[in-house]
């Protein structure tokens, strides 16, 4: 058996779930995204999981040009691993979602292991008054939104980004079946080990945020992937710190960031991504765990290196 | 606590997964569907889960007229509960999928608790020579097929069929997240207890057919629904009899039928739906369990009664 | 991965839990034990797990002379593997419990993986009138009975019987901790693979007969022992057939017999051990599983062979 | 459902597992025990779980007179709940183990829910040179030590201390079967709710310190006890902080202290019980959880009050 490795902290800086009305701290512009990403890296994040937003409206955007306004700056100022979403957001095609990653050829991309409902509409009821017109319809529209990731889509991303660009993946698993889908691609030889699985809890449409779901996900992954994988834990909303901590106790890695939760403790908005990173880092160190540096994460995940990206 | 109840056998007669090439025993025409359904009821099925197929080509069909060529005959000759799919099959819209049920207003309908990949394409490689032209492209096309069941769709079916027609549901849960989706609708008061959950294992895109997934599904459902639900187990393909048996040992009900598996033991095609029903019935009785009659199933599930349907 | 192996049926013929009053079919005398053991082997049991009883009173006995009145006869008339208890029964010392096995040097012995309460006293309330004076105090006394199996005892049995006689073990695990104890001995090199673990459910003092305990025991054993073990399932009392069946569905082997349950379905006494063996065999075959012959069991468990015993 | 309650920290100050050689910080004399207990309460422990030791040799002692040299002082200087062991230590009879509690009539006592191996002998190999002659044989002797807690013993403690003195219990559960034993006493009406279950992981002889054992224990307790119990988590040795933290994430309470672990992080001895209490308190608060005061613990556990003890 492998001894206890260092813990990789991934920070998901802005995502495409939350909207500007929900928090003034959610980074919107390329500058804000770059600044918060850099501060998160400084605080201990080895991996920066990145989406872009329209700088004017804050709406999630797949536009490679927007990405290119923060990626080079991030690369220049930190050694942290850049991980670009291929999940994108509601209303984007799979082609849209791949554009930025194909252009930037990052060390890592996220890759979602199944189509699913991704329902944010209950959030729409929690706010009165919206900063932007798109927000409320965007959230309400998710009642009929399917987050599309067919077997064909996954295969294509594996080929174009994995084989094509030497990118490795954060395999986002929102339910037990997503692990079986990943096992299917492993059996077919289309994904390469070591695997890095992000277990995601608490999205309406996916598996819920109850702790026994986490032990079950790990148990299934152990059976399907044996020793040749690592997992990380993402708990949505108020479950963020608790489930990440539990995942670390179980031998896993952690993901935090404003994509996944806007809060820092009950009822208080986090003032930055870095605050969440620093917070989970303190908890990890209290548990006697060490945080992995970007280069340690690169070795663990067998990444191609920051010099081989196209930005 | 409730003592051990009788076991409800559901028989899913033809479905929309398998194609005519795969088995000569798969019922295609209204006559075949009626005959096999009646024989299944005779053998012990309390509930008949029904799809229709184009009588000429065997392709899954949502056409209410085709349904109406076998529903009245089944009603006339058996007391078994008629359960009409709202899942339909690849290529049908949600409107298509609801048509027959809205017309027939059956006691039960299936209702799938989430959008998901529903991948049959590995099946296409197992056969050479096809009876019909549509079969191979149909299977291969499932590589990009999303089985659509958004929160909006589910709500609409609950309203139109549940409230509108007094129909109750076989809540088909292909993964743990589907249970949380059902809990969401229960919290919102849109579904009525007693719930009847079909736990489905082994569809590529959903949770796998490993036994610990079954105990986990039950454990989550126990937590979410307390005493006010029943579960039934559907294992796809060669896992059919084993998982159904395990489900019965765990206090659940069972589903068999050619929709879910074409075989009867390793490497042998089942000659009829009734053969599978008779087989699971024998196993259940060997375990000291009693099989529920249609009227006992009606009482357990609080159904409106066979006289209140529209066929 | 190993494909699905044949299923080993162990029959535990008389044990030391039940008393003569409880069933007229419980074998007591050497003749009865031999006859029922032989019939059980005939019905499909590959392994015969054997205790002795005082021929006059039916009280469990460690006396090697009593064992020797049925062991040679069983050996002569069947090829089934003889497995002699080292658990003995209430009131016997560990020395007592080892005597018969040390004398007979069988292919297998049971070996209990921990000290525990083994409470039968609730049984005493279910009967009025006793065939023998010892029965009621024996059952009532179990309220303060500790089934002794210290680390020292286990080590001694492993050395004297395992190393000393080439005997292999049915490692009886009544709770999760017993698996960890077995792992401790495996780490120390004192037990040899392939392991054969008997998971035991439903003894008051041990893990309960709920199905999720079975999936959990398997999950823990998978983690601790990897591919190098087999498990078998013993459900006490009315849980016998259900849990054994579930165990078989999960890839395991089964144990039945009057030691573990006196009944054959709800409220009916089994008329013989063979009846239970035939019954579980029918269920296994209904599930498409094949029953292992004694020689197939010998190969699976790497036993020394029936010609190398001392009876 | 109950909302998230405050977290009760129990501190087990000295116990009977570790020996003086192992740590200079292990409290031995009544003064040391009192001082460390008081500091632990100051640091946030609502409950103080107490054993006594021979002041000269440090050997675990059941002597009520030794207990009486620290109990009154603790009572005088803190409002924390005093919980006296009935588990005692190797070599003590059940009578011995009850003496101090019967005399002191505390608000709480520990009560172990089963007989089991309690093996410390592997510890004997880790040290060279011993402060006291008794230590090495004490540890080595545990190879044949059975921690006795028969059904009769448990019933007697429930009657004499529970009914007799109004004491409530920390039900120590070292394995899944212990939960079933507790359920047996609950069914018989011999224990009173609300239950307070200490789940104990990592004692050789009991369930191991793997995280999925914790989710399983909780799942079984949920089924057996419904809403009418609370659990607390004790991880032995280096698993202490991790499992306690995981338990808190899962909605439970925590136990720390030098009885359970001598260390504070990898390879460093804790300098006091208070250090461990302060440490877990910091982690709990980082997770947004609040620590219960002694009076809040009294309300949660329905204790008789500090004024009703006999010391
Ligand atoms: Zn993202
Ligand atoms: Zn269907
Ligand atoms: Zn036995
Ligand atoms: Zn203690």
CSV table of N, CA and C and ligand atoms in Angstrom, one decimal, chain A residues 12 14-16 49-51 85-88 110 112 170 172 174 255 259-260, ligand 1:
chain,number,residue,atom,x,y,z
A,12,UNK,N,-11.7,25.8,-7.2
A,12,UNK,CA,-12.6,26.1,-8.3
A,12,UNK,C,-13.1,27.5,-8.2
A,14,UNK,N,-14.6,30.2,-10.0
A,14,UNK,CA,-15.8,30.9,-10.2
A,14,UNK,C,-17.0,30.1,-10.8
A,15,UNK,N,-16.6,29.1,-11.6
A,15,UNK,CA,-17.7,28.1,-12.1
A,15,UNK,C,-18.8,28.8,-12.9
A,16,UNK,N,-19.9,28.0,-13.0
A,16,UNK,CA,-21.0,28.6,-13.7
A,16,UNK,C,-22.3,28.3,-13.0
A,49,UNK,N,-9.0,25.3,-10.9
A,49,UNK,CA,-10.0,24.9,-11.8
A,49,UNK,C,-10.8,26.1,-12.3
A,50,UNK,N,-10.7,26.4,-13.6
A,50,UNK,CA,-11.1,27.7,-14.1
A,50,UNK,C,-12.3,27.6,-15.1
A,51,UNK,N,-13.2,28.5,-14.9
A,51,UNK,CA,-14.2,28.9,-15.9
A,51,UNK,C,-14.0,30.4,-16.3
A,85,UNK,N,-12.2,24.0,-17.3
A,85,UNK,CA,-13.4,23.2,-17.4
A,85,UNK,C,-13.7,22.8,-18.8
A,86,UNK,N,-14.3,21.6,-19.0
A,86,UNK,CA,-15.0,21.3,-20.2
A,86,UNK,C,-16.5,21.1,-20.0
A,87,UNK,N,-16.9,21.4,-18.7
A,87,UNK,CA,-18.3,21.3,-18.4
A,87,UNK,C,-19.0,22.6,-18.8
A,88,UNK,N,-18.3,23.7,-18.8
A,88,UNK,CA,-18.9,24.9,-19.2
A,88,UNK,C,-20.1,25.3,-18.4
A,110,UNK,N,-11.3,19.4,-16.6
A,110,UNK,CA,-12.4,18.6,-16.0
A,110,UNK,C,-13.1,17.9,-17.1
A,112,UNK,N,-16.7,15.5,-17.3
A,112,UNK,CA,-17.9,15.1,-16.5
A,112,UNK,C,-18.3,13.7,-17.1
A,170,UNK,N,-9.6,15.8,-14.6
A,170,UNK,CA,-10.3,15.7,-13.3
A,170,UNK,C,-11.6,15.1,-13.7
A,172,UNK,N,-15.0,14.2,-13.2
A,172,UNK,CA,-16.1,14.7,-12.2
A,172,UNK,C,-17.2,13.6,-12.2
A,174,UNK,N,-20.6,12.7,-10.4
A,174,UNK,CA,-21.8,13.2,-9.6
A,174,UNK,C,-22.7,12.1,-9.1
A,255,UNK,N,-11.5,19.6,-2.8
A,255,UNK,CA,-11.7,20.8,-3.7
A,255,UNK,C,-12.6,21.8,-3.0
A,259,UNK,N,-16.9,28.4,-6.8
A,259,UNK,CA,-17.8,27.6,-7.8
A,259,UNK,C,-18.7,26.7,-7.0
A,260,UNK,N,-18.1,26.1,-5.9
A,260,UNK,CA,-18.8,25.1,-5.2
A,260,UNK,C,-19.6,25.6,-4.0
E,1,LIG,ZN1,-16.3,23.7,-12.9
